[in-house]
mmCIF file of C-alpha atoms and ligand atoms in Angstrom:
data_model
loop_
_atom_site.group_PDB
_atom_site.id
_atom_site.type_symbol
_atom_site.label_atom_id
_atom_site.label_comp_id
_atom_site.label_asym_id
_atom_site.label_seq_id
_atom_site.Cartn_x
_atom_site.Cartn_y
_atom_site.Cartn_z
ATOM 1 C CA UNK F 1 -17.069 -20.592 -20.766
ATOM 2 C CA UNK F 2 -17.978 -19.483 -17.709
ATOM 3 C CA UNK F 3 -19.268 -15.508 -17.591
ATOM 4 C CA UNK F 4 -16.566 -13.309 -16.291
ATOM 5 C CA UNK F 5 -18.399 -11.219 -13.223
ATOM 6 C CA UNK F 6 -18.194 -7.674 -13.104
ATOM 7 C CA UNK F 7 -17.492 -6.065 -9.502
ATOM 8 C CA UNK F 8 -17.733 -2.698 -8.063
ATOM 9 C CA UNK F 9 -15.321 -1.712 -5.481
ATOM 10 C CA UNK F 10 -14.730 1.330 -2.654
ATOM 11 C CA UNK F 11 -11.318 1.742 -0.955
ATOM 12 C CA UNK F 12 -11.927 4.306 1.947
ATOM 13 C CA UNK F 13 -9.149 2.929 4.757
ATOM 14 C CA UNK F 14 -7.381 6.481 5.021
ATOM 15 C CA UNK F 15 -7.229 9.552 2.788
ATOM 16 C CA UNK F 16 -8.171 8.771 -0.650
ATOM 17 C CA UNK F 17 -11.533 7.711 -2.049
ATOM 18 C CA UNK F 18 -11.508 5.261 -4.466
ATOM 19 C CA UNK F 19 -14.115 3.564 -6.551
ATOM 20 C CA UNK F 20 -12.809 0.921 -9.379
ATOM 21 C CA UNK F 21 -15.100 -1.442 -11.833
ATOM 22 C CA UNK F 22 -13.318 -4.751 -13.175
ATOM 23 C CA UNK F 23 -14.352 -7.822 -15.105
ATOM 24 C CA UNK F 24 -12.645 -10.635 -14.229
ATOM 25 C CA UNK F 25 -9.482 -9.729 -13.606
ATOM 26 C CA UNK F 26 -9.582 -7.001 -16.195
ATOM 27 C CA UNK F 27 -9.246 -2.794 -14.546
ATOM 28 C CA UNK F 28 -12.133 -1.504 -16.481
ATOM 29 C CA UNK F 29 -12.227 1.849 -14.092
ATOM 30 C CA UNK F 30 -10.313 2.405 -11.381
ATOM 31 C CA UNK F 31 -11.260 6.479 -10.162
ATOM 32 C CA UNK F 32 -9.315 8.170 -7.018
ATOM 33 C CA UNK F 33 -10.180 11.149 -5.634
ATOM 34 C CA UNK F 34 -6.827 12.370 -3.531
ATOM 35 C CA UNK F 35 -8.396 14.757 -0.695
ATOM 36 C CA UNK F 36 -5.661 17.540 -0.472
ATOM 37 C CA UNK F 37 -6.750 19.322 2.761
ATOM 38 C CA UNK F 38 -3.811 17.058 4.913
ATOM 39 C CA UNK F 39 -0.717 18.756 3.209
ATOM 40 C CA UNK F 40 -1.037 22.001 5.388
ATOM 41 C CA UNK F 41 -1.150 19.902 8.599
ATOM 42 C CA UNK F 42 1.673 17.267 8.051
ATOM 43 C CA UNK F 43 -0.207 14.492 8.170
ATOM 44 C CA UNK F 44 -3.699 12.767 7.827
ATOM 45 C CA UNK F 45 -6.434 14.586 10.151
ATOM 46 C CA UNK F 46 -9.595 11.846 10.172
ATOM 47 C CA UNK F 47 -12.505 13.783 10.940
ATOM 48 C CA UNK F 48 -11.468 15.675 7.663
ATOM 49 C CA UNK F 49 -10.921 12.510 6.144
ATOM 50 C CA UNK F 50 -14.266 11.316 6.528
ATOM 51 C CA UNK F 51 -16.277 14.305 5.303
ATOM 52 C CA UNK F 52 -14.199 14.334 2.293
ATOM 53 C CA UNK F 53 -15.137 10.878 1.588
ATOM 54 C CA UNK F 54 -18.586 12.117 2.174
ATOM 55 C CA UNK F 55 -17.957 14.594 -0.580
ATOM 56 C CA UNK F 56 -15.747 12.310 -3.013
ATOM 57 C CA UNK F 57 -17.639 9.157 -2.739
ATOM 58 C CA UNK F 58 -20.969 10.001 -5.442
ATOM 59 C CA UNK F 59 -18.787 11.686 -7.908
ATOM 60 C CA UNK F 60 -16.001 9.081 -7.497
ATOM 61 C CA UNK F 61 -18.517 6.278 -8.651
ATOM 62 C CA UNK F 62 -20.193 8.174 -11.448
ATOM 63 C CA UNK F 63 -16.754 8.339 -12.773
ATOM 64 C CA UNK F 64 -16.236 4.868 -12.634
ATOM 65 C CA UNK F 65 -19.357 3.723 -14.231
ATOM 66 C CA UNK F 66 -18.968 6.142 -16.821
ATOM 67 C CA UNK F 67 -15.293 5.406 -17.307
ATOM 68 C CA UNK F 68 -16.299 1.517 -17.506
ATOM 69 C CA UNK F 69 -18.809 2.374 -19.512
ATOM 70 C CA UNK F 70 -21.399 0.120 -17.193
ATOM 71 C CA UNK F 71 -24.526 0.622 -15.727
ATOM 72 C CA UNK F 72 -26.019 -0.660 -12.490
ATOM 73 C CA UNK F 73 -27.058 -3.824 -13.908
ATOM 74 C CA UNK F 74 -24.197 -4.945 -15.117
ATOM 75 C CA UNK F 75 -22.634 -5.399 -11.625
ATOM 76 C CA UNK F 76 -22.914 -8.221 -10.243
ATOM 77 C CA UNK F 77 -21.492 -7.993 -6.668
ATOM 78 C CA UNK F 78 -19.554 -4.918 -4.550
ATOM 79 C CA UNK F 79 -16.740 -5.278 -2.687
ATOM 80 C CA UNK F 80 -15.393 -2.892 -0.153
ATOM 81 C CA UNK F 81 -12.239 -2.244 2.565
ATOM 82 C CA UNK F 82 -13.471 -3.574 6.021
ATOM 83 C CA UNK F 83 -10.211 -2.730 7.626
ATOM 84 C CA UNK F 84 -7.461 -1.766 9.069
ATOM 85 C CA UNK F 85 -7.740 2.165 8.653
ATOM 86 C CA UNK F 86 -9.243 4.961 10.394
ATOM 87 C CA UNK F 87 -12.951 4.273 11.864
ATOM 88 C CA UNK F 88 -14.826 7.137 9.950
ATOM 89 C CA UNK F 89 -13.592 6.785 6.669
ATOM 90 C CA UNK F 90 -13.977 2.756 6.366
ATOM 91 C CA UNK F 91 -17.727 3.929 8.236
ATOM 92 C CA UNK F 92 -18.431 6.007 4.766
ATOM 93 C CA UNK F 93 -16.758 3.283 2.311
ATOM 94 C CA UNK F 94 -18.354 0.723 4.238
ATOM 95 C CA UNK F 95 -21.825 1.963 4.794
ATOM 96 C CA UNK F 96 -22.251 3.763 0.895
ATOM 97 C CA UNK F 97 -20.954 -0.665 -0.546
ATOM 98 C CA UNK F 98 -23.657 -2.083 1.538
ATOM 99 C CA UNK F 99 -26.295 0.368 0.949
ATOM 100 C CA UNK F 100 -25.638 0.557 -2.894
ATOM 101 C CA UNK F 101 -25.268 -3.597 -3.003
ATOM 102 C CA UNK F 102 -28.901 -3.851 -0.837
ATOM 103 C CA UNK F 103 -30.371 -1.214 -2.968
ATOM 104 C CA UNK F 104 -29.196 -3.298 -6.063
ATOM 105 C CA UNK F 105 -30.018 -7.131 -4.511
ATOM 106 C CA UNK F 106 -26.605 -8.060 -4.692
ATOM 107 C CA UNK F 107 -23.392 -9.733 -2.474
ATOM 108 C CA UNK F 108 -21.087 -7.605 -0.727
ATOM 109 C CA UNK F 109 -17.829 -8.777 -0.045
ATOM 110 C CA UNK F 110 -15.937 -7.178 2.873
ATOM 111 C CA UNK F 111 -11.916 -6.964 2.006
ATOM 112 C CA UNK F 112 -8.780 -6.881 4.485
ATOM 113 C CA UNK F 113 -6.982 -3.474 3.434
ATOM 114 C CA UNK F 114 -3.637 -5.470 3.003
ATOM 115 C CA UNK F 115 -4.695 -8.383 1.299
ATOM 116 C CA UNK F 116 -6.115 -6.449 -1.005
ATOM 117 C CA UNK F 117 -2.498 -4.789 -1.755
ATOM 118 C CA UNK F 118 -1.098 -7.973 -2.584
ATOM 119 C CA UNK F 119 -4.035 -9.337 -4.281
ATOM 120 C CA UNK F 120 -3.461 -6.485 -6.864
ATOM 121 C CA UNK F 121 -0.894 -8.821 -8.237
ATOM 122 C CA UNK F 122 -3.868 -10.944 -9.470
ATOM 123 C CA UNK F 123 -5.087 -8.081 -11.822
ATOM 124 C CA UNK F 124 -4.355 -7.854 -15.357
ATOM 125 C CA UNK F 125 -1.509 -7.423 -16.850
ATOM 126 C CA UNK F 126 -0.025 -9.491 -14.887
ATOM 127 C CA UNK F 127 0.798 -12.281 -15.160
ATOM 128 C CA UNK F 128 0.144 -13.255 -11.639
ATOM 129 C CA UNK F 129 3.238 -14.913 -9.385
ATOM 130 C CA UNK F 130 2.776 -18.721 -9.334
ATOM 131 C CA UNK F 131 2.109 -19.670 -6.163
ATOM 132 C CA UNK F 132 3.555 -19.856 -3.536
ATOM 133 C CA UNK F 133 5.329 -16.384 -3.335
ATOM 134 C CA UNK F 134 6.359 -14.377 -1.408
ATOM 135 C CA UNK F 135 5.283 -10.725 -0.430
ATOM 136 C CA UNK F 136 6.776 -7.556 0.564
ATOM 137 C CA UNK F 137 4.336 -5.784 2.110
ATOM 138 C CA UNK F 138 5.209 -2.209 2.781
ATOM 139 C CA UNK F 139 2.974 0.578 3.211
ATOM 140 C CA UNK F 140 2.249 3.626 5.283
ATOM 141 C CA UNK F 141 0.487 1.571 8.373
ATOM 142 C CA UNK F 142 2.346 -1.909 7.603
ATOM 143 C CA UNK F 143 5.319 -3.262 6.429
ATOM 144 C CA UNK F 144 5.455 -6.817 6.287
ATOM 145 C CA UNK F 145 6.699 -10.133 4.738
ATOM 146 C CA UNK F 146 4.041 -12.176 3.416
ATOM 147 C CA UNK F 147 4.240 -16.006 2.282
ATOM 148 C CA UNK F 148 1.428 -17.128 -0.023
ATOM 149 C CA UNK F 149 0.255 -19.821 -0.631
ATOM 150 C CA UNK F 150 -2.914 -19.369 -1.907
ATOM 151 C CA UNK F 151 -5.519 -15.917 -2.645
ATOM 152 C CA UNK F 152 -6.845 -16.873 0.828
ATOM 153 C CA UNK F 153 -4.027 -18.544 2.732
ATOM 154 C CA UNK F 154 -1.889 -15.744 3.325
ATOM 155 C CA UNK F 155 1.043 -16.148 6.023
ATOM 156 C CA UNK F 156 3.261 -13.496 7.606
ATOM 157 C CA UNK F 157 7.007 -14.175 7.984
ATOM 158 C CA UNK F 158 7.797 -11.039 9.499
ATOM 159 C CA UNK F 159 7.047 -7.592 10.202
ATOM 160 C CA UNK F 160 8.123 -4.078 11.648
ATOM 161 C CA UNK F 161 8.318 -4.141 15.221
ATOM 162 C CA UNK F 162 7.701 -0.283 15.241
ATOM 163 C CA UNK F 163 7.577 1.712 12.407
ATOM 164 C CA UNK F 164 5.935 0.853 8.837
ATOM 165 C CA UNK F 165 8.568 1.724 6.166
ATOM 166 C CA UNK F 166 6.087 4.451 4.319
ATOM 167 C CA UNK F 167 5.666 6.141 8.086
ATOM 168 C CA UNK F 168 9.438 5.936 8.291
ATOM 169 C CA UNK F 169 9.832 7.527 4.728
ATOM 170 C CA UNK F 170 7.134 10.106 6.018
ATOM 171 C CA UNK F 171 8.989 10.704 9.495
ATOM 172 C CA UNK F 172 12.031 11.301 7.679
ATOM 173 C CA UNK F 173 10.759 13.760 5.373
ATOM 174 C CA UNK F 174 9.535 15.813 7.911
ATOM 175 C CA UNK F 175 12.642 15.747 9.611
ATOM 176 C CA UNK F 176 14.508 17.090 6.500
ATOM 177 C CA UNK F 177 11.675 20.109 5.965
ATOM 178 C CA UNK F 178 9.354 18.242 3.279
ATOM 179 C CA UNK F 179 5.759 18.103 3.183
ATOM 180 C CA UNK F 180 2.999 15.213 4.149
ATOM 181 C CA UNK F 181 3.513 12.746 2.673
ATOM 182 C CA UNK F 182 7.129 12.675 2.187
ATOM 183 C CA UNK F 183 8.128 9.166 0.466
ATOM 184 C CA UNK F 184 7.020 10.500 -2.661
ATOM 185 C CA UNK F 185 9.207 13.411 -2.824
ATOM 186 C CA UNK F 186 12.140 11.291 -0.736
ATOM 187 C CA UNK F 187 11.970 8.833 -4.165
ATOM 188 C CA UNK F 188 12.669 11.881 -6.263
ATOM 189 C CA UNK F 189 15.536 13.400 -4.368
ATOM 190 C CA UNK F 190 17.248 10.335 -4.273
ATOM 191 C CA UNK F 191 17.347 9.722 -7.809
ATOM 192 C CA UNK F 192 19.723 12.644 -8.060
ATOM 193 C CA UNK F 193 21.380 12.259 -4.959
ATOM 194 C CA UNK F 194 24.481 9.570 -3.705
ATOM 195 C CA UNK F 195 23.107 7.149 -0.830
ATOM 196 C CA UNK F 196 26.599 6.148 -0.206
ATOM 197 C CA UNK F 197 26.992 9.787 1.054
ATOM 198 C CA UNK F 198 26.016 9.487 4.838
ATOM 199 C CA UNK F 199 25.604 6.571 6.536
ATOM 200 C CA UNK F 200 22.838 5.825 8.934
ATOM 201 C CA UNK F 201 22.572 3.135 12.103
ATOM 202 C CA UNK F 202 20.074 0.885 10.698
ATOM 203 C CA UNK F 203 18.722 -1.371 13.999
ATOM 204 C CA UNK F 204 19.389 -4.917 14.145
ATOM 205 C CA UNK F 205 16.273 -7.092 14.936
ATOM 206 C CA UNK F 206 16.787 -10.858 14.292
ATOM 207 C CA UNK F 207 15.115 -12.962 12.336
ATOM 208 C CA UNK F 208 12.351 -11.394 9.673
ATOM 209 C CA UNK F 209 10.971 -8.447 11.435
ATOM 210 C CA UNK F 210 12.314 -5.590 11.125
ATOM 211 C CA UNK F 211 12.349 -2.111 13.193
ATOM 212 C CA UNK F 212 12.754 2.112 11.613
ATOM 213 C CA UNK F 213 12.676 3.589 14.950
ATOM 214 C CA UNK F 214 15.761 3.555 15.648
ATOM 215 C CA UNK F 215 16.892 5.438 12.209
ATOM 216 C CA UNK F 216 14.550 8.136 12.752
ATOM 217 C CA UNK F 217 16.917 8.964 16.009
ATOM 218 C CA UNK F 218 19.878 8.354 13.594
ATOM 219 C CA UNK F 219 18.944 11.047 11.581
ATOM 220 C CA UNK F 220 17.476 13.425 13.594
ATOM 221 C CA UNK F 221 20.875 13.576 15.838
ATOM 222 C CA UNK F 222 22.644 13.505 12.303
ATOM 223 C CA UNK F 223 20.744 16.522 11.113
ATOM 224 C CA UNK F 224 20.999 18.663 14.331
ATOM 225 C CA UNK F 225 24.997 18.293 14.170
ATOM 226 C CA UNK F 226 25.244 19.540 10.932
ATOM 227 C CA UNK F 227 22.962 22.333 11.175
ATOM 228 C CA UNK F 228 24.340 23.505 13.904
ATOM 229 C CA UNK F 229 27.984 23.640 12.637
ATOM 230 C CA UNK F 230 26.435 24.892 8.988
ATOM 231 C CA UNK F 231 23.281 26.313 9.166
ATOM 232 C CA UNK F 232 22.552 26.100 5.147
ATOM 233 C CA UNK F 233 23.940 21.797 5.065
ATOM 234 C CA UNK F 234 20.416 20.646 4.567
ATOM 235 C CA UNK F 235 19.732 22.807 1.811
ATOM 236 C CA UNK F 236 23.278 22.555 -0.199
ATOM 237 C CA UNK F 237 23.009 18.348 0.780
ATOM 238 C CA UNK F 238 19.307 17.660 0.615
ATOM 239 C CA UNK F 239 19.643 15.159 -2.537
ATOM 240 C CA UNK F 240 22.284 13.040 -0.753
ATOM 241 C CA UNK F 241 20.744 13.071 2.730
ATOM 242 C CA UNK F 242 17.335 11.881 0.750
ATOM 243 C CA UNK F 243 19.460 9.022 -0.817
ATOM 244 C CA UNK F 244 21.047 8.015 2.275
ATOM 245 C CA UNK F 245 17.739 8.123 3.875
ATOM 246 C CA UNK F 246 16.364 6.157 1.480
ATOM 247 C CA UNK F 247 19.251 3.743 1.127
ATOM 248 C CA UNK F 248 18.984 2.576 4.555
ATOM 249 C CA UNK F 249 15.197 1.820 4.623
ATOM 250 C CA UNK F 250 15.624 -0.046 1.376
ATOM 251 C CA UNK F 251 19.000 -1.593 2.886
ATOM 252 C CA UNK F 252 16.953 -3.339 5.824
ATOM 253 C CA UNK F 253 13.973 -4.095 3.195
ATOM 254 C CA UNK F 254 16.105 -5.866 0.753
ATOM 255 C CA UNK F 255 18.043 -7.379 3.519
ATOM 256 C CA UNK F 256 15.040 -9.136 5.124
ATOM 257 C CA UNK F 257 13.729 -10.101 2.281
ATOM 258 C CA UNK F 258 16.564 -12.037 0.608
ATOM 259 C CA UNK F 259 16.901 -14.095 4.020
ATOM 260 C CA UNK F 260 13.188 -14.483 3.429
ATOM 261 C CA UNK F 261 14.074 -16.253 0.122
ATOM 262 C CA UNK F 262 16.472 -18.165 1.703
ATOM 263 C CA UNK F 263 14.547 -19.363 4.572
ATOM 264 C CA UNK F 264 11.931 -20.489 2.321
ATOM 265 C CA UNK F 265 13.456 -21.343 -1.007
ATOM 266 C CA UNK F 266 10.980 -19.974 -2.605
ATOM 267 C CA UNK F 267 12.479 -16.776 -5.454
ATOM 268 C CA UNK F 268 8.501 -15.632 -6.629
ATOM 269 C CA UNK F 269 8.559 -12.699 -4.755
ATOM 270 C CA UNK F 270 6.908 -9.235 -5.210
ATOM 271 C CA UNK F 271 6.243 -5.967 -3.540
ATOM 272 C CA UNK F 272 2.790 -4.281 -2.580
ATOM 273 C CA UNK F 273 1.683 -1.031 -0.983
ATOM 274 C CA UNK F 274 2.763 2.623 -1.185
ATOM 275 C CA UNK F 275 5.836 1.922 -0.802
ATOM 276 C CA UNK F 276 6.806 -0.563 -3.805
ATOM 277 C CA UNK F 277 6.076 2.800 -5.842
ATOM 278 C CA UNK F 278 9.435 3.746 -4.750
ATOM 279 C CA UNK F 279 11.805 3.479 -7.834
ATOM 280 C CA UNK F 280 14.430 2.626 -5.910
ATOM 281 C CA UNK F 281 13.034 -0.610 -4.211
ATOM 282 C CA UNK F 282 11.298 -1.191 -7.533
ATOM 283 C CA UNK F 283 15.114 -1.138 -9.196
ATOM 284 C CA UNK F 284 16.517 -3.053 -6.112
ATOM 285 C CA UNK F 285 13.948 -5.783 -6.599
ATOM 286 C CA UNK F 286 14.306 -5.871 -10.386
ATOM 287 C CA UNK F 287 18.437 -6.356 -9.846
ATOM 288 C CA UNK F 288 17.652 -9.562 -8.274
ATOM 289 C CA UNK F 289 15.919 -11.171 -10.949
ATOM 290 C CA UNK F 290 19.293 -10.594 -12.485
ATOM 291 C CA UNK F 291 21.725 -11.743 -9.718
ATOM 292 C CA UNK F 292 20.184 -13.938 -7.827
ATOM 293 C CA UNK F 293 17.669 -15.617 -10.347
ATOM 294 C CA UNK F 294 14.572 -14.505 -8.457
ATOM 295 C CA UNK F 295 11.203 -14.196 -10.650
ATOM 296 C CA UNK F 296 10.029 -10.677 -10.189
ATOM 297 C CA UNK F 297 6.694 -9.327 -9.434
ATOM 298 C CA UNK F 298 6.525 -5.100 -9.385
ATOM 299 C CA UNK F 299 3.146 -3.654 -9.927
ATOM 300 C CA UNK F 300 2.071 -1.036 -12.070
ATOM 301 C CA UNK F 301 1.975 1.995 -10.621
ATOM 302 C CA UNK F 302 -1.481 2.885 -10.708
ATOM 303 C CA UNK F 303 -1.594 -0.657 -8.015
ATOM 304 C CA UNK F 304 0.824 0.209 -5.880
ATOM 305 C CA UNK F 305 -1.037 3.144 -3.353
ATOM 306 C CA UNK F 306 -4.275 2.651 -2.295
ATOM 307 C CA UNK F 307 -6.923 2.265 -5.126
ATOM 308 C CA UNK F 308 -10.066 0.168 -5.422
ATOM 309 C CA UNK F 309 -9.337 -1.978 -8.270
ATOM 310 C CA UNK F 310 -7.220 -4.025 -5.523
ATOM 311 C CA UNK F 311 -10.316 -4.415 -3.700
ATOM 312 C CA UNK F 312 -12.164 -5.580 -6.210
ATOM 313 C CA UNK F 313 -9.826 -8.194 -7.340
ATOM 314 C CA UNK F 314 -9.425 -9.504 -3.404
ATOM 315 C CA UNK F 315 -13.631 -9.545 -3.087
ATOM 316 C CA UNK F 316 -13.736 -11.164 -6.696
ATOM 317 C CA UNK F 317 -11.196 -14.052 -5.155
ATOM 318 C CA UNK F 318 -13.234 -14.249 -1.816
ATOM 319 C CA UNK F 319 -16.754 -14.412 -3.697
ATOM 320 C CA UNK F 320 -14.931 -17.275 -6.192
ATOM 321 C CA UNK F 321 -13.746 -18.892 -3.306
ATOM 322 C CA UNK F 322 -17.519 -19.178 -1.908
ATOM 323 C CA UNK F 323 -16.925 -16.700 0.653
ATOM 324 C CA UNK F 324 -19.513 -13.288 1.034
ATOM 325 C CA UNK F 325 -20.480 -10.664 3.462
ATOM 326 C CA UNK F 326 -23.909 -10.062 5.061
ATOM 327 C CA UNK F 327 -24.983 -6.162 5.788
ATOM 328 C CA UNK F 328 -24.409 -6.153 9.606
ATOM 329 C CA UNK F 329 -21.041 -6.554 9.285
ATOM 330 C CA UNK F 330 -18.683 -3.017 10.940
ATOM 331 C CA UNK F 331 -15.886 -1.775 9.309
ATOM 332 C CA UNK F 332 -13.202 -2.885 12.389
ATOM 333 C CA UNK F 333 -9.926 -0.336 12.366
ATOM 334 C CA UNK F 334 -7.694 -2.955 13.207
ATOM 335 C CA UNK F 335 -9.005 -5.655 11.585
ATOM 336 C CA UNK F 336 -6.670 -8.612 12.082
ATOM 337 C CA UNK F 337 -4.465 -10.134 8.945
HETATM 338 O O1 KG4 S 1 -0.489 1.864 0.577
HETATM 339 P P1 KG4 S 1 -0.575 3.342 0.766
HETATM 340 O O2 KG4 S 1 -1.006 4.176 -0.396
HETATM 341 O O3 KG4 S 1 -1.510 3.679 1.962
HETATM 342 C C1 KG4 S 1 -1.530 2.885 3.123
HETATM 343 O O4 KG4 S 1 -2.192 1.821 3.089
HETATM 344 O O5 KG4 S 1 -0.820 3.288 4.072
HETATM 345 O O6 KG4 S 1 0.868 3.809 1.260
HETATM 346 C C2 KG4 S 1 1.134 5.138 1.570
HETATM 347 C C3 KG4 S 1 2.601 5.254 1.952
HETATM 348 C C4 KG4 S 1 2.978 6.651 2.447
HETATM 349 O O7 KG4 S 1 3.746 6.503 3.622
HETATM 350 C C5 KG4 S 1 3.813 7.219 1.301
HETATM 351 O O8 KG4 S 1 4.787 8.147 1.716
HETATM 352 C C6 KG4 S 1 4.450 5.963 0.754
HETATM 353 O O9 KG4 S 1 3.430 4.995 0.803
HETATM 354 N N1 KG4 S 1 4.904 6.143 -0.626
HETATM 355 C C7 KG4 S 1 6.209 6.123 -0.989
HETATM 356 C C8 KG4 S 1 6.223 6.373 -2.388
HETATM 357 N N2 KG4 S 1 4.932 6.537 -2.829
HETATM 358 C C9 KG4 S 1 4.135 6.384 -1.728
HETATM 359 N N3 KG4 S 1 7.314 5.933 -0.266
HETATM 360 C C10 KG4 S 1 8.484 5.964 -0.921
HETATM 361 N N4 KG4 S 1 8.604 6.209 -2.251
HETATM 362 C C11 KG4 S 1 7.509 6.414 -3.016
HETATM 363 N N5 KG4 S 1 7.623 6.643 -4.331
HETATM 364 ZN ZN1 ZN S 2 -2.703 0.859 1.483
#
């Protein structure tokens, strides 16, 4: 049998460090350290980002190792996010993977960010999707519909046009008084709340993209009437305006994707990213195994935000697939798909 290889992966594309060991396509660690200093700014401020990775990055991987319960020479190649994200935190992810691979003679794989979200579907339990399937992609920079048809022949049906649905859940949040980042805490509102209760204009864009622009107008305008003819209507309605937010993302989400499925035929489908953490998409998605006969795909949670297990399943697949990175190669911000 042929040795299962053991990698060691950093995720560093935005605001979390994370540093995950796997064996084949086994989680052995898989270590985040959340940097908490955005909350109190309402968003994601990327010089702070960076220095916290600074900070995060050594303890982050002596947790792993420990938690694996490996040393350095059991690993036998590092993988790392090369993009998209913000330029000085892929710069410390980037630059700690190639130093600690070079120091330790070994490959380093550079990963694509998104990829790597729905190569998480790849890691145990699984099982995996048979291929082809089909991806919804939907996280706080993207949102996307992804056909593939193999680990490395990945194919986007559509996209946002504007907006990334966990950017829209975020912009909405703030909008209704809630803290960075918002989808989180939208998710748990709307589980108590009635999404039939308002009803927002959701944009029409044909075809498979998609656009939340125009909703963020929707319920700003919404908002400022009601406030202004009852001062206290966000705080007595805040469940139901959550679930009506939240019910028209995942309206123009489920919408695209099921004319997805019928475009293509194909009913493997799963969700990646932030934003399949939502339990309401998660539910949505699981209904149509039901109804419609689709095979499901909804990833534990611990897969679903960023984490570094995902990139070290995507650089395991790259590496099998004969592929590796040499030590001049730049994390790139906008890496292309
Ligand atoms: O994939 P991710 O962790 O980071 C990026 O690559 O962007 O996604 C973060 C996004 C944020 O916008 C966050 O609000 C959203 O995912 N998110 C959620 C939930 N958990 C995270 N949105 C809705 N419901 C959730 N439960
Ligand atoms: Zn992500």
């Amino acid at each position: 049998m042929q040795k299962k290889l053991t990698v060691l992966a950093f995720e560093s594309s935005c605001d979390d460090t994370g540093v995950a060991v796997i064996r084949g396509n086994e989680v052995l660690s898989n270590v985040i350290a959340n940097q908490e200093v955005h909350a109190k700014f309402g968003g994601v401020v990327p010089e702070m980002a960076s220095r916290a990775h600074m900070q995060h990055v050594i303890p982050a991987l002596d947790a792993a190792m420990t938690e694996a319960d490996v040393s350095a020479a059991d690993i036998d190649l590092v993988a790392y996010t090369q993009g998209p994200g913000l330029n000085g935190s892929l710069l410390v992810g980037a630059t700690f993977a190639k130093t600690w691979a070079w120091q330790h003679q070994l490959p380093s794989i550079p990963v694509h960010h998104m990829h790597a979200h729905i190569l998480a579907h790849f890691l145990a339990p699984g099982p995996p999707p048979e291929l082809p399937f089909l991806c919804l992609t939907v996280s706080g920079g993207h949102t996307q519909i992804v056909r593939v048809n193999a680990p490395n022949d990945l194919q986007i049906l559509g996209a946002t046009r504007d907006d990334a649905a966990g950017e829209a859940f975020d912009k909405l949040a703030k909008l209704m008084g809630l803290p960075y980042p918002g989808g989180p805490l939208i998710d748990r509102l709307a589980a108590v709340g009635n999404g039939d209760a308002f009803r927002f204009a959701r944009p029409k864009v044909e075809g498979l993209d998609m656009s939340f622009s125009g909703l963020k107008t929707s319920v700003l305008q919404f908002l400022t009437r009601q406030m202004k003819a009852n001062p206290t209507f966000l705080a007595e309605q805040q469940a139901d305006v959550a679930a009506s937010v939240q019910s028209a993302i995942l309206g123009v989400l489920m919408e695209k994707l099921t004319l997805a499925v019928e475009q293509t035929g194909i009913r493997e489908v799963a969700i990646a990213g932030g934003v399949s953490a939502n339990k309401g998409l998660r539910a949505a998605l699981a209904a149509r195994a039901e109804t419609d006969g689709w095979t499901t795909h909804i990833p534990p949670m611990s897969h679903c935000t960023d984490n570094a297990a995902m990139i070290a399943m995507a650089g395991l697949l790259t590496f099998e697939s004969g592929s590796q990175g040499t030590l001049d190669i730049a994390p790139d911000p906008r890496l292309p798909f």
